[in-house]
Amino acid sequence: MFLVPLVQYAQITVQGVVTDTATQDPLPGVSVIIKGTNQGTATDFDGNYLMEANMGDTLVFSYIGFQPKEVVVSGSTLNVTLDEDTTLLDEVVVIGYGTTTVKDATGSVSSVTTKDFNKGAIVSTDQLLTGKTAGVRITNNGGQPDSAPNIRIRGGSSLTANNNPLIVIDGIPVDNTNPAGVSNPLTLINPNDVESFSILKDASATAIYGSRASNGVIIITTKKGLTGEFKFNFSSNTTVSKVGKEIDIMNSNTFTRFIQEYHPEYTNYLGIDDPNTDVEDNLATTDVIEGRILSDTDWQDAIYRTAISFDHNFSARGSIFQSVPIRMSLGYTETQGLVKTSDYERITSSIKLTPRFFDDHLKVDINAKGIISKKNAIDEGGALGGAVNMDPTKPIYDDSPDNRFGGYYQNTVLDGQFLSLDGQWNPVAILKQRYRPERVQKLLANVELDYKMHFMPELRAVANIGVETSKAKVKEVYTDNSLATYRQDDTAIDPDPNYRFNPGVNYRENQDITNQTLEGYLAYEKELDGAITNFDVQAGYSYQNFRNDGNKEEYNYDTATGERFLVEDPQNPTNRYFNELNLQSYFGRGNINLYNKYLLTLSFRADASSLFSKDNRWGYFPAAALAWKIYEEDFMKSVDFVNNLKLRLGWGRTGQQDITGAVGYYPSLPLFEAGSVTSQYLAGYALYSAKPYNSDLTWEKAETFNAGLDFGFFPNNVLSGSFDIFYRTTKDLLATVPVAPGQALTSSFVKNVGETESKGFEINFNVRALQNEKMSLEFYGNTSYNRAEVTDLEDVSRITASESGIPTGTGVNIAYHTVGYQPYSAWVFRQLYDTNGNPVHGAFADFNGDGTVDNDDRYYKSLRPNWTFGFGFNFNYDKFDLSSSFRGQFGGQVYNSRRLTSGWVESAIPNNSNSLSNVLDFYNGAADINFVDVRGNVPFSDYYLEDATFLRCENIVLGYRLDDALPNVNMRFYGALNNPFIITKYNGQDPENFNAIDNNFYPRPRSFTVGVNVDF
């Protein structure tokens, strides 16, 4: 009895896991406090906590959106489940310059947090978000390790200006310009550091960001430290990837048969003198026909590989100096691409401190993220295109003693006294004999100070200072191989070291980017009694400066002497480039809550851009939104199954000035440039010529109307989601258009040309189908519809879509932005077919009936889909978890360029060379044998357009949680299939292509990942 008090109040180490009662998912960031004190900690990413307490203490567990729970300490292990508080709807949502809650959001905002992220083989941050929310279409341009994503929120608002959303990382709006050597800027953020995404869609939500928000905003928040003892996390995974689908081309046997049947005059190119020679049905790797060696090379297999990749991450969260929360992380990623030598390596580090001073009146957030990345950028056109076109009867290697190509086979021709490459280049040699390291070092850092005035706690002053800087180095090097030289009598001369095949450095680029951000604002928030329940207002200033400074060196070779020389631009002999852009803004916002039922938001931003002339520099962007919390009305009190029902109405105007990709940074300023030395009137004195400019350029303006309904029904929000409809118009479109002769200093230039409109709707929903203490099953889904139309282009009826080039000649495009049609629509002829359904070569519909098929008979067909969707499920049973996600699109078209380049009979025969090209396998229906050539109107036939509808399984993940595997150690093991299958009618390699031109496509990997996550 005397020992009881000692046992009751003995200090012990208490640990456990906090999970969601409904889903059994771990809850990160749960506050765990000893009741009556300020001593405590918070759960980590996997819901684990560890702290010192006394037997008999009461621990208070609290988490936003969940009912708090008090538990008495009775042992060293204390696992707790929290119930969702469906009446509060207090989940925090990050918005521009602040936060709100689900119940108080007035704009169209979607939140995607760690529990929602895609899992498996994740290289770049955008892959966490793909398919997770309606109205956000993320399409990468292939399966490269750092493949560039095309992110479109509600389809984008512009034609040829930038259509990417603004990306904000921990309060810093980042640059739209990628560093040299970087295809995907979101690979420069470690996905393991990301805590949540907030996607701002309508103008009432985005207008606070003004000129950079016409295409929506994605706010990325990274993980932060916790108060208490340090907790550590280590995660590691290994991924094995293979090509899912190759292009259906002919093997050596089939190709030889094809040449014998359709081009017997070229059989000698195969090494067969007699065109009637039979070829064995099944050629071995090397067969001998008429005494000649005939290889059987699968060139696609030769360039592809089974790729093995690794990803390792370590993080520590806790507090230093007793009360300063800190999180530090280190990550290493080594990713092999499916194509040989296509490698990507990345080292990331981050630190985040969130100290509080002066009794929490001053909050300080310090963020720093550093990265070093290196990749070998392959010649995709030469390797991928060559693997399709290369003659399959030719070998990969040539071990003959006079080979001057590093042991690789190359077809050659005698050019005077020199042996030159002829026809197709060996795609394996292109990969192995070319090395292009692209290295980037980047730092993203900021300090945010949030001070709550001592004399007036309702008033806060916030300042944010940040820098985004990068250094990039690119170098292209070719293997040093000597060319053999020959006399006129065809006898070899000893190799001359002065004659080289692309020796040494071929290209260099060095680049420095420095972007600076300075923002400050005052915010006042007040709780009141009466009609106005509460209100908050804020006003501030923003400064951003973007500076891009670099130089390039490009080399060429004198074929007569073999000497290498630097190619200099007469207009820019130093090969230096320099751009600078400055943005300055004033902004303000007010929120009013009436009777806790009606929410009103008003915002305004004024932006000035150095891109425009002084008279057109400022743009003004207002917005307003109103929300009605219907569930708070008296007449809804008796409706028990309704937890949330909120109607939202919004309007706003945003701007666009990002046309740097088209004309550089100074399109509205009259500038002069020095002429070349060949244009000097007096030797040594340069002549200057005027550069084209347009002083009338002004802001592109988008205006959006939005109506939405948020809902949550039945206990624990068994069914919840949102529905939005929107209408948007864009005026003063910035686009490159032709200029009439004599009216400018160029034939085409940027101007404000017209208008577009778009409309659509979005649905997001979640269904908690099953939930108890042991098991849970949740489904989610989203779908969206968006249709845009060009309504006016002033002096022209259409604008060429420069990204729609097809491989039939330089500058040949298939798509246009045309008045009365959807942007990016293909302008094509209607293909005619015979009674058996086979296309008739060169036969097209005469729509206007004038007896002649010409451009007047072409019609427009939209390439991009109007419908996109995503869905999936999460299932938990005890310590097992199973999840899967799917996404896809309905409609849209993709131009099958492989049928254009390799799907016609004459595409195999040589073009000014002595090499044959492989073709699609006509014998199994990969292309139509009726297509003889692609002359005239053939490339513009809608025969090449195919339905781009698809359903893709993004991932399937199975995991097992092993708690207390070791003292104070919890583990989760998992296996994941990424991109296991796709359902589509498309006959080509992959229907998912943002530009809708399937040409030299880097295949998306089909991969299997095994990994472990350890908390200790």
PDB file of C-alpha atoms in Angstrom, residues 721-939:
ATOM      1  CA  GLY A 721     -17.847  16.166 -52.176  1.00  0.00           C
ATOM      2  CA  SER A 722     -18.419  19.218 -54.322  1.00  0.00           C
ATOM      3  CA  PHE A 723     -19.954  20.270 -57.619  1.00  0.00           C
ATOM      4  CA  ASP A 724     -18.865  23.347 -59.616  1.00  0.00           C
ATOM      5  CA  ILE A 725     -19.917  24.961 -62.864  1.00  0.00           C
ATOM      6  CA  PHE A 726     -17.963  27.788 -64.477  1.00  0.00           C
ATOM      7  CA  TYR A 727     -17.893  30.173 -67.424  1.00  0.00           C
ATOM      8  CA  ARG A 728     -14.758  32.055 -68.473  1.00  0.00           C
ATOM      9  CA  THR A 729     -13.921  34.589 -71.141  1.00  0.00           C
ATOM     10  CA  THR A 730     -10.432  35.735 -72.073  1.00  0.00           C
ATOM     11  CA  LYS A 731      -9.911  39.035 -73.894  1.00  0.00           C
ATOM     12  CA  ASP A 732      -6.915  40.787 -75.448  1.00  0.00           C
ATOM     13  CA  LEU A 733      -5.307  37.442 -76.184  1.00  0.00           C
ATOM     14  CA  LEU A 734      -1.544  37.611 -76.496  1.00  0.00           C
ATOM     15  CA  ALA A 735      -0.482  35.669 -79.556  1.00  0.00           C
ATOM     16  CA  THR A 736       2.072  35.664 -82.363  1.00  0.00           C
ATOM     17  CA  VAL A 737       0.261  36.547 -85.593  1.00  0.00           C
ATOM     18  CA  PRO A 738       1.284  37.601 -89.119  1.00  0.00           C
ATOM     19  CA  VAL A 739       1.992  41.284 -89.682  1.00  0.00           C
ATOM     20  CA  ALA A 740       1.090  42.949 -92.984  1.00  0.00           C
ATOM     21  CA  PRO A 741       4.102  43.888 -95.163  1.00  0.00           C
ATOM     22  CA  GLY A 742       5.483  47.310 -94.387  1.00  0.00           C
ATOM     23  CA  GLN A 743       3.715  47.646 -91.055  1.00  0.00           C
ATOM     24  CA  ALA A 744       6.478  46.285 -88.836  1.00  0.00           C
ATOM     25  CA  LEU A 745      10.073  45.122 -88.799  1.00  0.00           C
ATOM     26  CA  THR A 746       9.142  41.469 -89.102  1.00  0.00           C
ATOM     27  CA  SER A 747       6.594  39.231 -90.798  1.00  0.00           C
ATOM     28  CA  SER A 748       4.982  38.116 -87.524  1.00  0.00           C
ATOM     29  CA  PHE A 749       4.925  39.404 -83.989  1.00  0.00           C
ATOM     30  CA  VAL A 750       3.012  39.373 -80.714  1.00  0.00           C
ATOM     31  CA  LYS A 751      -0.119  41.478 -80.331  1.00  0.00           C
ATOM     32  CA  ASN A 752      -3.448  41.437 -78.498  1.00  0.00           C
ATOM     33  CA  VAL A 753      -5.679  39.730 -80.994  1.00  0.00           C
ATOM     34  CA  GLY A 754      -9.009  38.498 -79.718  1.00  0.00           C
ATOM     35  CA  GLU A 755     -11.142  36.450 -77.346  1.00  0.00           C
ATOM     36  CA  THR A 756     -11.979  32.946 -76.213  1.00  0.00           C
ATOM     37  CA  GLU A 757     -14.666  31.534 -73.976  1.00  0.00           C
ATOM     38  CA  SER A 758     -14.854  28.294 -72.039  1.00  0.00           C
ATOM     39  CA  LYS A 759     -17.443  26.572 -69.905  1.00  0.00           C
ATOM     40  CA  GLY A 760     -17.646  23.388 -67.934  1.00  0.00           C
ATOM     41  CA  PHE A 761     -18.349  21.617 -64.690  1.00  0.00           C
ATOM     42  CA  GLU A 762     -16.516  19.490 -62.100  1.00  0.00           C
ATOM     43  CA  ILE A 763     -17.543  16.832 -59.598  1.00  0.00           C
ATOM     44  CA  ASN A 764     -15.505  15.495 -56.677  1.00  0.00           C
ATOM     45  CA  PHE A 765     -16.902  12.879 -54.311  1.00  0.00           C
ATOM     46  CA  ASN A 766     -15.851  10.547 -51.493  1.00  0.00           C
ATOM     47  CA  VAL A 767     -17.781   7.523 -50.246  1.00  0.00           C
ATOM     48  CA  ARG A 768     -16.963   5.824 -46.951  1.00  0.00           C
ATOM     49  CA  ALA A 769     -18.551   2.505 -47.781  1.00  0.00           C
ATOM     50  CA  LEU A 770     -17.351   0.592 -44.734  1.00  0.00           C
ATOM     51  CA  GLN A 771     -15.906   1.692 -41.431  1.00  0.00           C
ATOM     52  CA  ASN A 772     -15.400   0.014 -38.089  1.00  0.00           C
ATOM     53  CA  GLU A 773     -12.580  -0.524 -35.636  1.00  0.00           C
ATOM     54  CA  LYS A 774     -11.036  -3.309 -37.712  1.00  0.00           C
ATOM     55  CA  MET A 775     -11.822  -2.458 -41.309  1.00  0.00           C
ATOM     56  CA  SER A 776     -12.517   0.480 -43.606  1.00  0.00           C
ATOM     57  CA  LEU A 777     -13.227   0.966 -47.298  1.00  0.00           C
ATOM     58  CA  GLU A 778     -13.328   4.338 -49.000  1.00  0.00           C
ATOM     59  CA  PHE A 779     -13.957   5.244 -52.639  1.00  0.00           C
ATOM     60  CA  TYR A 780     -13.196   8.551 -54.292  1.00  0.00           C
ATOM     61  CA  GLY A 781     -13.823   9.889 -57.752  1.00  0.00           C
ATOM     62  CA  ASN A 782     -13.835  12.996 -59.887  1.00  0.00           C
ATOM     63  CA  THR A 783     -14.846  14.005 -63.356  1.00  0.00           C
ATOM     64  CA  SER A 784     -14.776  17.259 -65.255  1.00  0.00           C
ATOM     65  CA  TYR A 785     -15.992  18.658 -68.540  1.00  0.00           C
ATOM     66  CA  ASN A 786     -14.447  21.676 -70.218  1.00  0.00           C
ATOM     67  CA  ARG A 787     -15.125  23.096 -73.655  1.00  0.00           C
ATOM     68  CA  ALA A 788     -13.437  26.210 -75.021  1.00  0.00           C
ATOM     69  CA  GLU A 789     -14.042  28.143 -78.224  1.00  0.00           C
ATOM     70  CA  VAL A 790     -12.165  30.882 -80.050  1.00  0.00           C
ATOM     71  CA  THR A 791     -14.699  33.683 -80.527  1.00  0.00           C
ATOM     72  CA  ASP A 792     -12.594  36.451 -82.095  1.00  0.00           C
ATOM     73  CA  LEU A 793      -9.114  36.983 -83.550  1.00  0.00           C
ATOM     74  CA  GLU A 794      -9.580  40.479 -84.978  1.00  0.00           C
ATOM     75  CA  ASP A 795      -7.654  40.708 -88.265  1.00  0.00           C
ATOM     76  CA  VAL A 796      -7.126  36.974 -88.788  1.00  0.00           C
ATOM     77  CA  SER A 797      -9.408  33.944 -88.728  1.00  0.00           C
ATOM     78  CA  ARG A 798      -6.911  31.559 -87.180  1.00  0.00           C
ATOM     79  CA  ILE A 799      -3.493  31.213 -85.537  1.00  0.00           C
ATOM     80  CA  THR A 800      -1.107  28.352 -86.188  1.00  0.00           C
ATOM     81  CA  ALA A 801      -0.466  26.098 -83.190  1.00  0.00           C
ATOM     82  CA  SER A 802       3.317  25.891 -83.457  1.00  0.00           C
ATOM     83  CA  GLU A 803       3.514  22.893 -81.101  1.00  0.00           C
ATOM     84  CA  SER A 804       1.514  20.741 -83.565  1.00  0.00           C
ATOM     85  CA  GLY A 805       4.302  20.037 -86.029  1.00  0.00           C
ATOM     86  CA  ILE A 806       4.089  16.737 -87.909  1.00  0.00           C
ATOM     87  CA  PRO A 807       7.113  14.891 -89.343  1.00  0.00           C
ATOM     88  CA  THR A 808       6.522  15.538 -93.015  1.00  0.00           C
ATOM     89  CA  GLY A 809       8.588  18.657 -93.535  1.00  0.00           C
ATOM     90  CA  THR A 810       9.934  21.688 -91.728  1.00  0.00           C
ATOM     91  CA  GLY A 811       7.268  23.958 -90.276  1.00  0.00           C
ATOM     92  CA  VAL A 812       4.294  21.765 -91.266  1.00  0.00           C
ATOM     93  CA  ASN A 813       1.564  21.921 -88.599  1.00  0.00           C
ATOM     94  CA  ILE A 814      -1.701  20.086 -88.256  1.00  0.00           C
ATOM     95  CA  ALA A 815      -3.503  22.187 -85.610  1.00  0.00           C
ATOM     96  CA  TYR A 816      -4.803  25.760 -85.451  1.00  0.00           C
ATOM     97  CA  HIS A 817      -6.673  28.099 -83.137  1.00  0.00           C
ATOM     98  CA  THR A 818      -9.597  29.052 -85.348  1.00  0.00           C
ATOM     99  CA  VAL A 819     -12.575  31.343 -84.776  1.00  0.00           C
ATOM    100  CA  GLY A 820     -15.714  29.319 -84.110  1.00  0.00           C
ATOM    101  CA  TYR A 821     -13.852  26.158 -83.084  1.00  0.00           C
ATOM    102  CA  GLN A 822     -12.131  24.752 -80.055  1.00  0.00           C
ATOM    103  CA  PRO A 823      -8.515  25.848 -79.631  1.00  0.00           C
ATOM    104  CA  TYR A 824      -5.930  23.414 -80.924  1.00  0.00           C
ATOM    105  CA  SER A 825      -8.116  21.735 -83.519  1.00  0.00           C
ATOM    106  CA  ALA A 826      -6.695  19.679 -86.377  1.00  0.00           C
ATOM    107  CA  TRP A 827      -7.423  20.982 -89.885  1.00  0.00           C
ATOM    108  CA  VAL A 828      -7.840  17.813 -91.943  1.00  0.00           C
ATOM    109  CA  PHE A 829      -9.452  16.138 -94.944  1.00  0.00           C
ATOM    110  CA  ARG A 830     -12.167  13.518 -94.544  1.00  0.00           C
ATOM    111  CA  GLN A 831     -10.652  10.196 -95.659  1.00  0.00           C
ATOM    112  CA  LEU A 832     -12.755   8.049 -98.018  1.00  0.00           C
ATOM    113  CA  TYR A 833     -13.008   4.259 -97.594  1.00  0.00           C
ATOM    114  CA  ASP A 834     -14.017   1.409 -99.888  1.00  0.00           C
ATOM    115  CA  THR A 835     -16.888  -0.991 -99.294  1.00  0.00           C
ATOM    116  CA  ASN A 836     -14.622  -3.221 -97.192  1.00  0.00           C
ATOM    117  CA  GLY A 837     -13.732  -0.355 -94.856  1.00  0.00           C
ATOM    118  CA  ASN A 838     -10.219   0.099 -96.221  1.00  0.00           C
ATOM    119  CA  PRO A 839      -8.940   3.659 -96.800  1.00  0.00           C
ATOM    120  CA  VAL A 840      -8.602   4.689-100.424  1.00  0.00           C
ATOM    121  CA  HIS A 841      -5.186   6.231-100.914  1.00  0.00           C
ATOM    122  CA  GLY A 842      -5.394   9.941-101.779  1.00  0.00           C
ATOM    123  CA  ALA A 843      -9.218   9.979-101.839  1.00  0.00           C
ATOM    124  CA  PHE A 844     -10.930  12.651 -99.726  1.00  0.00           C
ATOM    125  CA  ALA A 845     -14.430  14.049 -99.383  1.00  0.00           C
ATOM    126  CA  ASP A 846     -15.345  16.995-101.609  1.00  0.00           C
ATOM    127  CA  PHE A 847     -17.403  18.800 -98.979  1.00  0.00           C
ATOM    128  CA  ASN A 848     -18.310  21.843-101.049  1.00  0.00           C
ATOM    129  CA  GLY A 849     -19.101  19.777-104.154  1.00  0.00           C
ATOM    130  CA  ASP A 850     -17.063  21.899-106.567  1.00  0.00           C
ATOM    131  CA  GLY A 851     -15.388  18.830-108.097  1.00  0.00           C
ATOM    132  CA  THR A 852     -11.950  19.701-106.671  1.00  0.00           C
ATOM    133  CA  VAL A 853     -10.491  18.584-103.363  1.00  0.00           C
ATOM    134  CA  ASP A 854      -8.509  21.457-101.921  1.00  0.00           C
ATOM    135  CA  ASN A 855      -8.162  23.336 -98.644  1.00  0.00           C
ATOM    136  CA  ASP A 856     -11.763  24.500 -98.893  1.00  0.00           C
ATOM    137  CA  ASP A 857     -12.759  20.893 -98.186  1.00  0.00           C
ATOM    138  CA  ARG A 858     -10.823  20.571 -94.934  1.00  0.00           C
ATOM    139  CA  TYR A 859     -12.617  20.618 -91.587  1.00  0.00           C
ATOM    140  CA  TYR A 860     -11.632  21.049 -87.937  1.00  0.00           C
ATOM    141  CA  LYS A 861     -11.511  18.303 -85.358  1.00  0.00           C
ATOM    142  CA  SER A 862     -10.688  19.032 -81.714  1.00  0.00           C
ATOM    143  CA  LEU A 863      -7.551  17.259 -80.506  1.00  0.00           C
ATOM    144  CA  ARG A 864      -7.772  17.771 -76.754  1.00  0.00           C
ATOM    145  CA  PRO A 865     -10.388  15.931 -74.700  1.00  0.00           C
ATOM    146  CA  ASN A 866     -13.351  17.661 -73.106  1.00  0.00           C
ATOM    147  CA  TRP A 867     -13.880  14.952 -70.472  1.00  0.00           C
ATOM    148  CA  THR A 868     -11.329  13.813 -67.891  1.00  0.00           C
ATOM    149  CA  PHE A 869     -11.808  11.643 -64.812  1.00  0.00           C
ATOM    150  CA  GLY A 870     -10.105   9.841 -61.958  1.00  0.00           C
ATOM    151  CA  PHE A 871     -11.204   7.385 -59.278  1.00  0.00           C
ATOM    152  CA  GLY A 872      -9.831   4.902 -56.787  1.00  0.00           C
ATOM    153  CA  PHE A 873     -10.225   3.241 -53.425  1.00  0.00           C
ATOM    154  CA  ASN A 874      -8.462   2.743 -50.093  1.00  0.00           C
ATOM    155  CA  PHE A 875      -9.040  -0.434 -48.087  1.00  0.00           C
ATOM    156  CA  ASN A 876      -7.668  -1.169 -44.617  1.00  0.00           C
ATOM    157  CA  TYR A 877      -7.931  -4.368 -42.612  1.00  0.00           C
ATOM    158  CA  ASP A 878      -6.112  -4.546 -39.311  1.00  0.00           C
ATOM    159  CA  LYS A 879      -2.484  -3.852 -40.305  1.00  0.00           C
ATOM    160  CA  PHE A 880      -2.962  -4.395 -44.042  1.00  0.00           C
ATOM    161  CA  ASP A 881      -3.776  -1.638 -46.534  1.00  0.00           C
ATOM    162  CA  LEU A 882      -4.681  -1.885 -50.208  1.00  0.00           C
ATOM    163  CA  SER A 883      -5.229   1.059 -52.537  1.00  0.00           C
ATOM    164  CA  SER A 884      -5.507   1.728 -56.227  1.00  0.00           C
ATOM    165  CA  SER A 885      -6.103   4.749 -58.441  1.00  0.00           C
ATOM    166  CA  PHE A 886      -7.265   5.141 -62.029  1.00  0.00           C
ATOM    167  CA  ARG A 887      -7.541   8.050 -64.414  1.00  0.00           C
ATOM    168  CA  GLY A 888      -8.412   8.704 -68.010  1.00  0.00           C
ATOM    169  CA  GLN A 889     -10.235  10.794 -70.567  1.00  0.00           C
ATOM    170  CA  PHE A 890     -13.152  10.563 -72.947  1.00  0.00           C
ATOM    171  CA  GLY A 891     -12.697  11.890 -76.457  1.00  0.00           C
ATOM    172  CA  GLY A 892      -9.899  13.878 -77.946  1.00  0.00           C
ATOM    173  CA  GLN A 893      -7.734  12.780 -80.846  1.00  0.00           C
ATOM    174  CA  VAL A 894      -4.110  11.798 -81.251  1.00  0.00           C
ATOM    175  CA  TYR A 895      -2.183  12.066 -84.517  1.00  0.00           C
ATOM    176  CA  ASN A 896      -0.468   8.723 -85.155  1.00  0.00           C
ATOM    177  CA  SER A 897       2.784   9.993 -86.652  1.00  0.00           C
ATOM    178  CA  ARG A 898       4.227   6.509 -86.911  1.00  0.00           C
ATOM    179  CA  ARG A 899       1.719   5.723 -89.633  1.00  0.00           C
ATOM    180  CA  LEU A 900       2.884   8.873 -91.395  1.00  0.00           C
ATOM    181  CA  THR A 901       6.613   8.114 -91.169  1.00  0.00           C
ATOM    182  CA  SER A 902       6.562   4.314 -91.425  1.00  0.00           C
ATOM    183  CA  GLY A 903       3.085   3.245 -92.458  1.00  0.00           C
ATOM    184  CA  TRP A 904       3.172   3.443 -96.240  1.00  0.00           C
ATOM    185  CA  VAL A 905       4.730   1.171 -98.838  1.00  0.00           C
ATOM    186  CA  GLU A 906       7.365   3.529-100.199  1.00  0.00           C
ATOM    187  CA  SER A 907       8.591   4.596 -96.746  1.00  0.00           C
ATOM    188  CA  ALA A 908      11.021   1.679 -96.796  1.00  0.00           C
ATOM    189  CA  ILE A 909      12.906   2.680 -99.926  1.00  0.00           C
ATOM    190  CA  PRO A 910      16.017   4.861 -99.684  1.00  0.00           C
ATOM    191  CA  ASN A 911      15.950   8.634 -99.957  1.00  0.00           C
ATOM    192  CA  ASN A 912      19.235   9.750-101.502  1.00  0.00           C
ATOM    193  CA  SER A 913      21.065   6.961 -99.704  1.00  0.00           C
ATOM    194  CA  ASN A 914      21.743   3.252 -99.995  1.00  0.00           C
ATOM    195  CA  SER A 915      19.855   2.305 -96.822  1.00  0.00           C
ATOM    196  CA  LEU A 916      16.414   0.800 -96.344  1.00  0.00           C
ATOM    197  CA  SER A 917      14.055   1.859 -93.541  1.00  0.00           C
ATOM    198  CA  ASN A 918      11.900  -0.452 -91.517  1.00  0.00           C
ATOM    199  CA  VAL A 919       8.123  -0.023 -91.649  1.00  0.00           C
ATOM    200  CA  LEU A 920       5.069  -0.857 -89.559  1.00  0.00           C
ATOM    201  CA  ASP A 921       3.994  -4.451 -89.852  1.00  0.00           C
ATOM    202  CA  PHE A 922       1.463  -4.312 -92.690  1.00  0.00           C
ATOM    203  CA  TYR A 923       0.907  -8.055 -92.404  1.00  0.00           C
ATOM    204  CA  ASN A 924      -0.775  -7.855 -88.994  1.00  0.00           C
ATOM    205  CA  GLY A 925      -2.734  -4.631 -89.532  1.00  0.00           C
ATOM    206  CA  ALA A 926      -0.402  -2.103 -87.886  1.00  0.00           C
ATOM    207  CA  ALA A 927      -0.881   0.053 -91.008  1.00  0.00           C
ATOM    208  CA  ASP A 928      -2.835  -0.134 -94.235  1.00  0.00           C
ATOM    209  CA  ILE A 929      -1.037  -1.544 -97.248  1.00  0.00           C
ATOM    210  CA  ASN A 930      -3.144   0.675 -99.522  1.00  0.00           C
ATOM    211  CA  PHE A 931      -1.112   3.716 -98.503  1.00  0.00           C
ATOM    212  CA  VAL A 932       1.604   3.942-101.140  1.00  0.00           C
ATOM    213  CA  ASP A 933       3.107   7.345-100.378  1.00  0.00           C
ATOM    214  CA  VAL A 934       2.385  10.500 -98.367  1.00  0.00           C
ATOM    215  CA  ARG A 935       2.549  13.044-101.136  1.00  0.00           C
ATOM    216  CA  GLY A 936       0.103  15.889-101.572  1.00  0.00           C
ATOM    217  CA  ASN A 937      -2.793  16.001 -99.124  1.00  0.00           C
ATOM    218  CA  VAL A 938      -2.171  12.590 -97.557  1.00  0.00           C
ATOM    219  CA  PRO A 939      -0.453  13.848 -94.341  1.00  0.00           C
TER     220      PRO A 939
END
